[in-house]
């Protein structure tokens, strides 16, 4: 289990590195380089719009790779999705700017960002299911939390690279070529991930399925459509909070408050270290007390913390900004430490890869794609403290709280049992 979980963590970290390095670049440099005819705020909005395309692509990737995972196994998903995400990330670092090729530059960004999202949409389901379906029932949340640490590691790698380059280069050098280096590094990381995953065994639960779904998506929409909508709505707050902290806050602090890029990146990265360390702790609580109670507590904490978070961020001082980010990420990890066990337990094994992946990535569209754009627009028309951003994030948290309240508890479901939700009721399936 340790070898399997570690390989899943490493692969997920590499894929999320690819995804996050684009978000950091969008917040810091892509606007003036690829949308120079726009005002600074409009250029940032346009860059965040290309960032959002990745989230739109993720459910499509979930459908595509979920079909492969339910028909042919979880393991092939991990290899193909990693190759696709890594190759498209390296290509982003090679795209000429608007000054060189005109409108083709942002169009190429859109295409490559779409391919990034397509690959990441399949990655999460494959990595989580391979771990969850090997894990013993009593420790499923703990072992499944290893891939959930991956996003924190990926974020630290991406932002650490940007931070090091920002410190070593002048602003002109960083804008001219320095921002491309983290994208090029994705190629080496992808090769490392492929090596780590080359010897992973197939999921025993997949091998036990005698009758595989011919068209998993059709079966999912026919029998589990309500569950898909509920899980997507439930997970929206996690994405909204995470990308408000890791993407929107970078742009807001550097552009509106005049905080240096290095200071803001350091504040967010320090909060991310704590978040990553707390992930297995929260997962252990999920094994002991259940998945749903932690998700409800995390949603409630997020709703209550959003206004203090924007107030602390608006000070422009390092310690308050760190505390604001930390509180939001603790609320986030309270929920997302257990969802890697929760979602597989909710879906029937024959459609589990498609169902868990689509539900998870639908939450990304609802929460992650819109948040940087909406928050930037709201902050643009607010005073020094962007209360509108706090209200928006609190509203998303309340929506997710209602969705989690309608989902059943699954602990301690054995690996061969699920609690799928059909058109109105939760029923056990063995």
Coordinates of C-alpha atoms in Angstrom, one line a residue:
X1 CA 0.0 0.0 0.0
X2 CA 2.8 2.4 0.8
X3 CA 4.5 1.9 -2.6
X4 CA 1.2 2.2 -4.4
X5 CA 0.1 5.3 -2.5
X6 CA 3.4 7.0 -2.9
X7 CA 3.4 6.4 -6.7
X8 CA -0.1 7.8 -6.9
X9 CA 0.9 10.8 -4.8
X10 CA 3.9 11.5 -7.0
X11 CA 2.0 11.2 -10.3
X12 CA -0.8 13.4 -9.0
X13 CA 1.7 16.0 -7.8
X14 CA 3.3 16.1 -11.2
X15 CA 0.0 16.5 -13.1
X16 CA -1.2 19.2 -10.7
X17 CA 2.2 20.9 -11.0
X18 CA 1.4 21.2 -14.7
X19 CA -2.1 22.6 -14.0
X20 CA -1.0 25.0 -11.3
X21 CA 2.0 26.5 -13.0
X22 CA -0.4 27.8 -15.7
X23 CA -2.6 29.4 -13.0
X24 CA 0.4 31.1 -11.4
X25 CA 1.6 32.4 -14.8
X26 CA -1.9 33.6 -15.6
X27 CA -2.0 35.6 -12.4
X28 CA 1.5 37.2 -12.8
X29 CA 2.6 37.5 -16.5
X30 CA 0.3 36.0 -19.2
X31 CA -2.1 39.0 -19.3
X32 CA 0.5 41.6 -20.7
X33 CA 2.3 39.0 -22.8
X34 CA -0.7 37.5 -24.6
X35 CA -3.3 40.3 -24.2
X36 CA -1.2 43.5 -24.5
X37 CA -4.0 45.5 -26.1
X38 CA -6.2 45.1 -23.0
X39 CA -5.9 47.2 -19.8
X40 CA -4.0 45.5 -17.0
X41 CA -7.2 44.3 -15.2
X42 CA -8.8 43.3 -18.5
X43 CA -5.7 41.4 -19.5
X44 CA -5.7 39.5 -16.2
X45 CA -9.4 38.7 -16.7
X46 CA -8.6 37.4 -20.2
X47 CA -5.7 35.3 -18.8
X48 CA -8.0 33.8 -16.2
X49 CA -10.5 33.0 -18.9
X50 CA -7.9 30.8 -20.6
X51 CA -7.2 29.3 -17.1
X52 CA -10.9 28.5 -16.8
X53 CA -10.9 26.6 -20.1
X54 CA -8.9 23.9 -18.4
X55 CA -11.7 23.3 -15.9
X56 CA -14.3 23.1 -18.7
X57 CA -12.2 20.4 -20.3
X58 CA -11.8 18.4 -17.1
X59 CA -15.3 16.8 -17.2
X60 CA -14.7 15.8 -20.8
X61 CA -11.5 14.2 -19.8
X62 CA -13.3 12.5 -16.9
X63 CA -15.8 11.0 -19.4
X64 CA -13.1 9.9 -21.9
X65 CA -10.7 8.5 -19.4
X66 CA -13.5 7.2 -17.1
X67 CA -14.7 5.1 -20.0
X68 CA -11.2 3.7 -20.3
X69 CA -11.0 3.1 -16.6
X70 CA -14.3 1.3 -16.4
X71 CA -13.8 -0.8 -19.5
X72 CA -10.1 -1.5 -19.6
X73 CA -8.8 -0.8 -16.1
X74 CA -7.6 2.0 -13.8
X75 CA -3.9 1.6 -14.6
X76 CA -3.9 2.6 -18.4
X77 CA -5.7 5.9 -17.4
X78 CA -2.7 6.9 -15.3
X79 CA -0.2 6.6 -18.1
X80 CA -2.1 8.2 -20.9
X81 CA -3.4 11.2 -18.8
X82 CA 0.1 11.9 -17.6
X83 CA 1.6 11.9 -21.1
X84 CA -1.2 14.2 -22.4
X85 CA -0.9 16.7 -19.5
X86 CA 2.9 16.8 -19.6
X87 CA 3.2 17.3 -23.3
X88 CA 0.7 20.1 -23.4
X89 CA 2.4 21.9 -20.5
X90 CA 5.8 21.8 -22.2
X91 CA 4.1 23.2 -25.3
X92 CA 2.7 26.1 -23.4
X93 CA 6.3 27.1 -22.6
X94 CA 7.1 27.2 -26.3
X95 CA 4.2 29.4 -27.5
X96 CA 5.3 32.8 -28.9
X97 CA 3.8 35.9 -27.4
X98 CA 1.2 38.2 -29.0
X99 CA 4.0 40.5 -30.2
X100 CA 5.5 37.7 -32.3
X101 CA 2.4 36.0 -33.9
X102 CA -0.5 38.1 -33.0
X103 CA -3.9 36.6 -32.1
X104 CA -2.6 33.1 -32.8
X105 CA -0.8 33.3 -29.5
X106 CA -3.8 33.4 -27.1
X107 CA -5.6 30.9 -29.4
X108 CA -2.7 28.4 -29.0
X109 CA -2.9 29.0 -25.2
X110 CA -6.6 28.1 -25.2
X111 CA -6.0 24.9 -27.1
X112 CA -3.1 23.7 -24.9
X113 CA -4.9 24.7 -21.7
X114 CA -7.9 22.6 -23.0
X115 CA -5.5 19.6 -23.5
X116 CA -4.1 20.1 -20.0
X117 CA -7.6 20.0 -18.5
X118 CA -8.5 16.9 -20.6
X119 CA -5.5 15.0 -19.1
X120 CA -6.1 16.2 -15.5
X121 CA -9.7 15.2 -15.8
X122 CA -8.7 11.6 -16.1
X123 CA -5.8 11.7 -13.7
X124 CA -7.7 12.1 -10.5
X125 CA -10.1 9.3 -11.0
X126 CA -7.5 6.8 -12.0
X127 CA -5.0 7.6 -9.2
X128 CA -7.6 7.7 -6.5
X129 CA -9.4 4.5 -7.5
X130 CA -6.3 2.6 -7.9
X131 CA -5.4 3.5 -4.3
X132 CA -8.9 3.3 -2.8
X133 CA -9.7 -0.1 -4.3
X134 CA -6.5 -1.6 -2.9
X135 CA -6.9 -0.1 0.5
X136 CA -8.4 -1.9 3.5
X137 CA -11.9 -0.6 4.4
X138 CA -10.9 0.7 7.9
X139 CA -8.1 2.8 6.5
X140 CA -9.4 3.7 3.1
X141 CA -9.6 7.4 3.7
X142 CA -6.0 7.5 5.0
X143 CA -4.5 5.7 2.1
X144 CA -6.7 7.5 -0.4
X145 CA -5.5 10.8 1.0
X146 CA -2.1 10.3 -0.4
X147 CA -3.2 11.4 -3.9
X148 CA -4.9 14.3 -2.2
X149 CA -1.6 15.5 -0.9
X150 CA -0.4 15.6 -4.6
X151 CA -2.1 19.0 -5.4
X152 CA -0.3 20.6 -2.4
X153 CA 3.0 19.2 -3.6
X154 CA 2.3 20.2 -7.1
X155 CA 1.4 23.7 -6.1
X156 CA 4.6 24.0 -4.0
X157 CA 6.8 22.8 -6.9
X158 CA 5.1 25.1 -9.4
X159 CA 5.2 28.2 -7.1
X160 CA 8.6 27.3 -5.7
X161 CA 10.0 27.3 -9.3
X162 CA 8.3 30.7 -10.0
X163 CA 9.5 32.1 -6.7
X164 CA 13.1 31.0 -7.3
X165 CA 13.1 32.5 -10.8
X166 CA 11.5 35.7 -9.6
X167 CA 14.2 36.1 -7.0
X168 CA 17.0 35.3 -9.5
X169 CA 15.9 37.3 -12.5
X170 CA 14.9 40.9 -13.1
X171 CA 11.2 41.6 -14.0
X172 CA 12.2 42.1 -17.6
X173 CA 14.1 38.7 -17.8
X174 CA 11.2 36.9 -16.0
X175 CA 8.7 38.4 -18.5
X176 CA 10.9 37.6 -21.5
X177 CA 11.9 34.0 -20.8
X178 CA 11.9 33.1 -17.1
X179 CA 8.2 32.3 -16.9
X180 CA 8.7 29.6 -19.5
X181 CA 11.2 27.5 -17.5
X182 CA 8.7 25.9 -15.2
X183 CA 6.6 24.8 -18.2
X184 CA 9.7 23.2 -19.8
X185 CA 10.5 21.4 -16.5
X186 CA 7.2 19.5 -16.8
X187 CA 8.7 17.3 -19.5
X188 CA 11.3 15.8 -17.0
X189 CA 8.6 15.5 -14.3
X190 CA 6.3 13.6 -16.7
X191 CA 9.1 11.1 -17.5
X192 CA 9.7 10.6 -13.7
X193 CA 6.0 10.0 -13.2
X194 CA 5.8 7.4 -16.0
X195 CA 8.8 5.6 -14.4
X196 CA 7.1 5.5 -11.0
X197 CA 3.8 4.2 -12.4
X198 CA 5.3 1.6 -14.8
X199 CA 5.1 -1.2 -12.3
X200 CA 1.8 -0.5 -10.5
X201 CA -0.7 -3.4 -10.3
X202 CA -4.2 -3.2 -11.6
X203 CA -7.1 -2.6 -9.1
X204 CA -8.4 -5.9 -7.6
X205 CA -11.9 -4.5 -7.6
X206 CA -11.8 -3.9 -11.3
X207 CA -10.5 -7.4 -11.9
X208 CA -13.5 -8.8 -9.9
X209 CA -16.1 -7.2 -12.1
X210 CA -17.6 -9.8 -14.4
X211 CA -19.9 -7.6 -16.4
X212 CA -18.3 -4.3 -17.4
X213 CA -20.6 -1.5 -18.5
X214 CA -20.6 -1.1 -22.3
X215 CA -21.2 2.6 -22.2
X216 CA -20.4 3.8 -18.6
X217 CA -21.5 7.4 -19.2
X218 CA -25.0 6.3 -20.4
X219 CA -25.5 4.0 -17.4
X220 CA -24.3 6.7 -15.1
X221 CA -26.7 9.3 -16.5
X222 CA -29.6 6.8 -16.4
X223 CA -29.1 5.4 -12.9
X224 CA -26.9 7.9 -11.0
X225 CA -27.7 11.4 -12.5
X226 CA -28.8 12.8 -9.2
X227 CA -25.6 11.6 -7.5
X228 CA -23.5 13.2 -10.2
X229 CA -25.2 16.6 -9.7
X230 CA -25.0 16.4 -5.9
X231 CA -21.3 15.5 -5.9
X232 CA -20.5 18.2 -8.4
X233 CA -22.3 20.8 -6.3
X234 CA -20.8 19.5 -3.1
X235 CA -17.3 19.8 -4.3
X236 CA -17.7 23.2 -5.9
X237 CA -16.7 25.0 -2.6
X238 CA -13.4 23.3 -2.4
X239 CA -12.4 24.4 -5.9
X240 CA -13.7 27.9 -5.3
X241 CA -11.8 28.3 -2.0
X242 CA -8.6 26.7 -3.3
X243 CA -8.3 28.8 -6.4
X244 CA -9.4 32.0 -4.6
X245 CA -6.4 31.5 -2.4
X246 CA -3.8 30.1 -4.9
X247 CA -4.7 32.1 -8.0
X248 CA -7.0 35.1 -7.6
X249 CA -5.2 36.3 -4.4
X250 CA -1.9 36.4 -6.3
X251 CA -3.3 38.8 -8.9
X252 CA -5.2 40.9 -6.4
X253 CA -2.3 41.3 -4.0
X254 CA 0.3 42.1 -6.7
X255 CA -1.9 44.3 -8.9
X256 CA -4.3 46.1 -6.5
X257 CA -2.3 46.2 -3.3
X258 CA 1.2 46.5 -4.6
X259 CA 2.5 43.5 -2.7
X260 CA 5.6 42.0 -4.2
X261 CA 5.3 38.8 -6.1
X262 CA 7.8 37.1 -3.8
X263 CA 6.0 38.0 -0.6
X264 CA 2.6 36.9 -1.8
X265 CA 3.9 33.6 -3.2
X266 CA 5.7 32.9 0.1
X267 CA 2.5 33.6 2.1
X268 CA 0.4 31.2 0.0
X269 CA 3.1 28.5 -0.1
X270 CA 3.5 28.6 3.7
X271 CA -0.2 28.0 4.1
X272 CA 0.0 25.2 1.5
X273 CA 2.7 23.4 3.5
X274 CA 0.3 23.3 6.5
X275 CA -2.6 22.2 4.3
X276 CA -0.5 19.3 2.9
X277 CA 0.6 18.2 6.4
X278 CA -3.0 18.2 7.7
X279 CA -4.4 16.1 4.9
X280 CA -3.6 12.6 6.4
X281 CA -4.7 13.8 9.8
X282 CA -8.1 14.8 8.5
X283 CA -8.3 11.6 6.6
X284 CA -7.7 9.6 9.8
X285 CA -10.6 11.5 11.4
X286 CA -12.7 10.5 8.3
X287 CA -11.9 6.9 8.9
X288 CA -12.9 7.3 12.6
X289 CA -15.9 9.6 12.4
X290 CA -17.2 9.3 8.8
X291 CA -16.8 11.2 5.6
X292 CA -20.0 13.2 5.6
X293 CA -19.5 14.9 9.0
X294 CA -16.0 16.2 8.0
X295 CA -17.4 17.5 4.7
X296 CA -20.2 19.3 6.4
X297 CA -17.8 20.9 9.0
X298 CA -15.5 22.0 6.2
X299 CA -18.3 23.7 4.3
X300 CA -19.6 25.5 7.3
X301 CA -16.0 26.6 8.2
X302 CA -15.5 27.9 4.7
X303 CA -18.8 29.9 4.7
X304 CA -17.8 31.5 8.0
X305 CA -14.2 32.3 7.1
X306 CA -14.6 33.9 3.7
X307 CA -15.3 37.4 5.0
X308 CA -12.4 37.4 7.5
X309 CA -10.2 36.0 4.7
X310 CA -10.7 38.9 2.3
X311 CA -10.3 41.4 5.2
X312 CA -7.0 39.9 6.2
X313 CA -5.9 39.7 2.6
X314 CA -6.7 43.4 1.9
X315 CA -4.3 44.5 4.6
X316 CA -1.4 43.8 2.3
X317 CA 0.7 42.6 5.3
X318 CA 2.4 39.2 5.2
X319 CA 1.2 37.7 8.5
X320 CA -2.5 38.6 8.1
X321 CA -2.4 37.4 4.4
X322 CA -0.8 34.1 5.5
X323 CA -3.5 33.7 8.3
X324 CA -6.3 34.4 5.9
X325 CA -5.0 31.9 3.4
X326 CA -4.3 29.3 6.1
X327 CA -7.8 29.5 7.5
X328 CA -9.3 29.0 4.1
X329 CA -7.1 26.0 3.3
X330 CA -7.8 24.3 6.6
X331 CA -11.5 24.5 5.8
X332 CA -10.7 23.1 2.3
X333 CA -8.6 20.2 3.5
X334 CA -11.3 19.2 6.1
X335 CA -13.5 18.3 3.2
X336 CA -11.1 17.2 0.5
X337 CA -9.0 14.9 2.6
X338 CA -11.8 12.4 2.7
X339 CA -13.5 12.9 -0.7
X340 CA -11.0 10.5 -2.4
X341 CA -12.5 7.7 -0.2
X342 CA -16.0 9.2 -0.2
X343 CA -16.7 9.4 -4.0
X344 CA -15.6 5.8 -4.9
X345 CA -17.7 4.5 -2.1
X346 CA -20.8 6.3 -3.5
X347 CA -20.6 4.9 -7.0
X348 CA -21.2 1.3 -8.2
X349 CA -18.0 -0.5 -9.3
X350 CA -19.0 -0.9 -12.9
X351 CA -19.3 2.9 -13.4
X352 CA -17.1 4.0 -10.5
X353 CA -14.2 5.5 -12.6
X354 CA -16.6 7.6 -14.8
X355 CA -18.9 8.6 -11.9
X356 CA -16.2 9.6 -9.4
X357 CA -14.2 11.5 -12.1
X358 CA -17.2 13.3 -13.6
X359 CA -18.6 14.3 -10.2
X360 CA -15.2 15.5 -9.0
X361 CA -14.4 17.5 -12.1
X362 CA -17.9 18.9 -12.4
X363 CA -17.2 20.6 -9.1
X364 CA -14.2 22.1 -10.8
X365 CA -16.3 23.7 -13.5
X366 CA -18.7 25.1 -10.9
X367 CA -16.1 26.3 -8.4
X368 CA -12.7 26.5 -10.1
X369 CA -13.3 27.8 -13.6
X370 CA -15.5 30.8 -12.5
X371 CA -13.8 31.9 -9.2
X372 CA -10.7 33.7 -10.5
X373 CA -12.8 35.5 -13.2
X374 CA -15.7 36.4 -10.9
X375 CA -13.5 37.4 -8.0
X376 CA -11.3 39.6 -10.2
X377 CA -14.4 41.3 -11.6
X378 CA -16.0 41.8 -8.1
X379 CA -12.7 43.1 -6.6
X380 CA -12.4 45.6 -9.5
X381 CA -15.6 47.3 -8.5
X382 CA -15.1 47.3 -4.7
X383 CA -13.2 49.4 -2.2
X384 CA -10.0 48.3 -0.5
X385 CA -11.8 45.3 1.1
X386 CA -13.5 43.2 -1.6
X387 CA -16.5 42.1 0.4
X388 CA -18.2 41.0 -2.8
X389 CA -15.6 38.3 -3.2
X390 CA -16.3 37.1 0.4
X391 CA -20.0 37.0 -0.3
X392 CA -19.6 35.1 -3.5
X393 CA -17.3 32.4 -1.8
X394 CA -19.7 32.1 1.2
X395 CA -22.6 31.6 -1.2
X396 CA -20.8 28.8 -3.0
X397 CA -20.0 27.2 0.4
X398 CA -23.7 27.3 1.4
X399 CA -24.6 25.6 -1.9
X400 CA -22.1 22.9 -1.3
X401 CA -23.3 22.5 2.3
X402 CA -26.8 21.8 1.1
X403 CA -25.5 19.2 -1.4
X404 CA -23.4 17.4 1.2
X405 CA -26.5 17.3 3.5
X406 CA -28.3 15.3 0.8
X407 CA -25.6 12.7 0.3
X408 CA -25.5 9.6 2.5
X409 CA -22.7 8.5 4.8
X410 CA -20.6 5.6 3.5
X411 CA -18.2 4.7 6.3
X412 CA -17.2 1.9 6.9
X413 CA -18.2 0.5 3.6
X414 CA -16.1 -2.5 2.7
X415 CA -14.3 -2.4 -0.6
X416 CA -16.9 -4.7 -2.3
X417 CA -19.9 -2.5 -1.1
X418 CA -21.1 0.8 -2.4
X419 CA -24.0 3.1 -1.6
X420 CA -25.0 4.5 -5.0
X421 CA -27.7 7.2 -5.1
X422 CA -30.3 6.8 -7.8
X423 CA -33.1 9.1 -8.7
X424 CA -34.1 9.9 -5.2
X425 CA -32.8 7.3 -2.7
X426 CA -29.6 5.8 -1.4
X427 CA -29.5 2.1 -1.6
X428 CA -26.9 -0.4 -0.7
X429 CA -25.4 -2.6 -3.4
X430 CA -23.3 -5.6 -2.8

